[in-house]
CSV table of C-alpha atoms in Angstrom, one decimal:
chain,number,residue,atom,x,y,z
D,14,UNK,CA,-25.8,-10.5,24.4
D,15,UNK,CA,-24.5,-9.4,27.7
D,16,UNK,CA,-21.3,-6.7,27.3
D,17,UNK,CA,-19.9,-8.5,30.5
D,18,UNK,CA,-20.1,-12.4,29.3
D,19,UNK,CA,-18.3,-11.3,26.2
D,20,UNK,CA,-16.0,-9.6,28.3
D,21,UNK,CA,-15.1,-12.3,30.4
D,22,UNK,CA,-15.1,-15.3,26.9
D,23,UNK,CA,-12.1,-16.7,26.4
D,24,UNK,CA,-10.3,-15.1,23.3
D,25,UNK,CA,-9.5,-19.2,22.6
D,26,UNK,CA,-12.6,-19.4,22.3
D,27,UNK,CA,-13.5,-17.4,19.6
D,28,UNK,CA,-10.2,-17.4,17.8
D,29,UNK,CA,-11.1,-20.6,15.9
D,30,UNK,CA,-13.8,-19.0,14.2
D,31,UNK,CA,-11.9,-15.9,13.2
D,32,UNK,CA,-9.4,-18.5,11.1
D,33,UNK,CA,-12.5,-20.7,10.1
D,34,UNK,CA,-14.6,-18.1,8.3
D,35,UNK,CA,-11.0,-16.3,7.0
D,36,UNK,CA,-10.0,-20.3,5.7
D,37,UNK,CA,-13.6,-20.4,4.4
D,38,UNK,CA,-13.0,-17.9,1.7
D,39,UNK,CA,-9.5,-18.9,1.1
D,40,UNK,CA,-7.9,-16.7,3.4
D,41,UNK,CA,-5.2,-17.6,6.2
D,42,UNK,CA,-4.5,-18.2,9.5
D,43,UNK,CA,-1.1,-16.3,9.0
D,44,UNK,CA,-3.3,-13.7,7.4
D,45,UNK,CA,-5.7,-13.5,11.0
D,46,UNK,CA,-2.6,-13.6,13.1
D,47,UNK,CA,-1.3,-10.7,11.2
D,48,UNK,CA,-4.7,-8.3,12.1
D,49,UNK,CA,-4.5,-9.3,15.3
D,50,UNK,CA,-0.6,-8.6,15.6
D,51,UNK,CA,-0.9,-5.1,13.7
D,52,UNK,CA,-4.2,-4.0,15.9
D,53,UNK,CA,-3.0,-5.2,19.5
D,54,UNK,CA,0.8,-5.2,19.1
D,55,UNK,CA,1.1,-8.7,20.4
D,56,UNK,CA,4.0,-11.3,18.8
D,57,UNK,CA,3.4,-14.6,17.6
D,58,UNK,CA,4.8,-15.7,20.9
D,59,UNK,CA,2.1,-13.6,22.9
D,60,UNK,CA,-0.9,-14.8,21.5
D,61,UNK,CA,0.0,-18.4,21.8
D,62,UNK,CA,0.5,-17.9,25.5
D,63,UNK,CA,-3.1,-15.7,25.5
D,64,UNK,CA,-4.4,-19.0,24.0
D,65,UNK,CA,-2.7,-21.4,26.4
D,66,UNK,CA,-4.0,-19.4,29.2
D,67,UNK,CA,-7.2,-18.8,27.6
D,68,UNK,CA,-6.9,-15.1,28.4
D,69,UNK,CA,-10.5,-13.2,28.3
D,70,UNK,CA,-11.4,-10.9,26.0
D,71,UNK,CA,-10.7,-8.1,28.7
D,72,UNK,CA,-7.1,-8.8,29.4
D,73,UNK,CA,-6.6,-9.5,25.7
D,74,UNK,CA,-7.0,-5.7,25.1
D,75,UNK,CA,-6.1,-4.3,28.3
D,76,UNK,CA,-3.0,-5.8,28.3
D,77,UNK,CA,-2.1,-5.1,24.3
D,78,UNK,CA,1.5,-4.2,24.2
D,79,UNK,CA,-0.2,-1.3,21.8
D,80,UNK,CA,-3.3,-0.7,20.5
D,81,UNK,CA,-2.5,0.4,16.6
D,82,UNK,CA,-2.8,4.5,16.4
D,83,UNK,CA,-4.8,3.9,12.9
D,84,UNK,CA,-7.5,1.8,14.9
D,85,UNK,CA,-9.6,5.2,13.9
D,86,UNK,CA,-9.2,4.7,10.3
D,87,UNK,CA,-11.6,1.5,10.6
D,88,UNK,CA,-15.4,2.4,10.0
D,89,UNK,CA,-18.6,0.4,9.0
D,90,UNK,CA,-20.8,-1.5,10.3
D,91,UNK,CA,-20.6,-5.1,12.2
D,92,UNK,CA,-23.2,-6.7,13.6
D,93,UNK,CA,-25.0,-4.1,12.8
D,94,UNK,CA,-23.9,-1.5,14.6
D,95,UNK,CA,-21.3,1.5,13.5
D,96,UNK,CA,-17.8,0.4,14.6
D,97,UNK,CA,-16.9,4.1,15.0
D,98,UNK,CA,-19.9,5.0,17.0
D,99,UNK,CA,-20.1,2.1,19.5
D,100,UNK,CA,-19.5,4.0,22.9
D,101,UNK,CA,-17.7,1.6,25.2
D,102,UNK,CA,-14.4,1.0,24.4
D,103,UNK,CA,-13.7,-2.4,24.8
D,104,UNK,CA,-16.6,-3.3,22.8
D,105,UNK,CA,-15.5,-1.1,20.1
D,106,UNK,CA,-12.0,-2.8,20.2
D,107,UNK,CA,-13.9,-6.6,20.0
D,108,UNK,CA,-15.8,-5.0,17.1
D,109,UNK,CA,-13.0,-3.6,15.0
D,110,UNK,CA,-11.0,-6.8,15.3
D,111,UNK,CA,-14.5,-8.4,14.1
D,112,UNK,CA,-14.6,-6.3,11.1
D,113,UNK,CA,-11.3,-6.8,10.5
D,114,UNK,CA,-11.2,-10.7,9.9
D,115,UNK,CA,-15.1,-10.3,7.9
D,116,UNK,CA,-12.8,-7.5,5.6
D,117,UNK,CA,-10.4,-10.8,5.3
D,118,UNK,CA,-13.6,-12.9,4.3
D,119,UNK,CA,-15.0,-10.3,1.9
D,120,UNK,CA,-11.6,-10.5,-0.3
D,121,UNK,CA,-10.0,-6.6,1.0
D,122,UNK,CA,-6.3,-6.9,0.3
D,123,UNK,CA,-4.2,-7.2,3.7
D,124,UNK,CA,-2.6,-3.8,3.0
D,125,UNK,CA,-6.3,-2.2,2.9
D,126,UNK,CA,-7.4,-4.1,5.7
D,127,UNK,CA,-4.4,-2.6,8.0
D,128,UNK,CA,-4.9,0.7,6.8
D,129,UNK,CA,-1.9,0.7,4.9
């Protein structure tokens, strides 16, 4: 896919199927909202206004009140590439939140998944 179309997707868009495959194995939407919260910084209050305004996937990180200092400690691979070796960095951010919220599907305790 295009770096610049995912770019420019709506994090609304997307942000259903982050709670859908974490609901599918039993997991939470409080428990999503808390990866995205401890990666990006943002409040409960933020991301329901990124949602309203169906903020893109660029602004969702470039604006980030603060990226989380252990976003280094995540490694593996999504989608099959190596989180820690993918070279631009707002793909790299899209693809540590992703691996994030598939650790919340695979059954990693929230502490582990936030590097805790």
């Amino acid at each position: 896919m295009n770096n610049h179309k995912v770019f420019k997707m709506a994090f609304a868009s997307v942000y259903p199927h982050y709670i859908a495959k974490a609901e599918k194995k039993n997991r939470t939407k409080a428990e999503v909202d808390a990866i995205i919260f401890w990666l990006t910084g943002y409040t409960e209050t933020d991301l329901q206004q990124i949602l309203d305004n169906k903020t893109d996937f660029e602004n969702f990180f470039a604006k980030a009140p603060q990226i989380n200092p252990n976003i280094t400690k995540i490694t593996g691979v999504i989608c099959g590439y190596r989180v820690e070796e993918i070279e631009d960095p707002l793909m790299q951010q899209i693809r540590y939140l992703d691996k994030l919220i598939d650790e919340l599907a695979k059954g990693k305790s929230i502490d582990k998944i936030l590097r805790k």
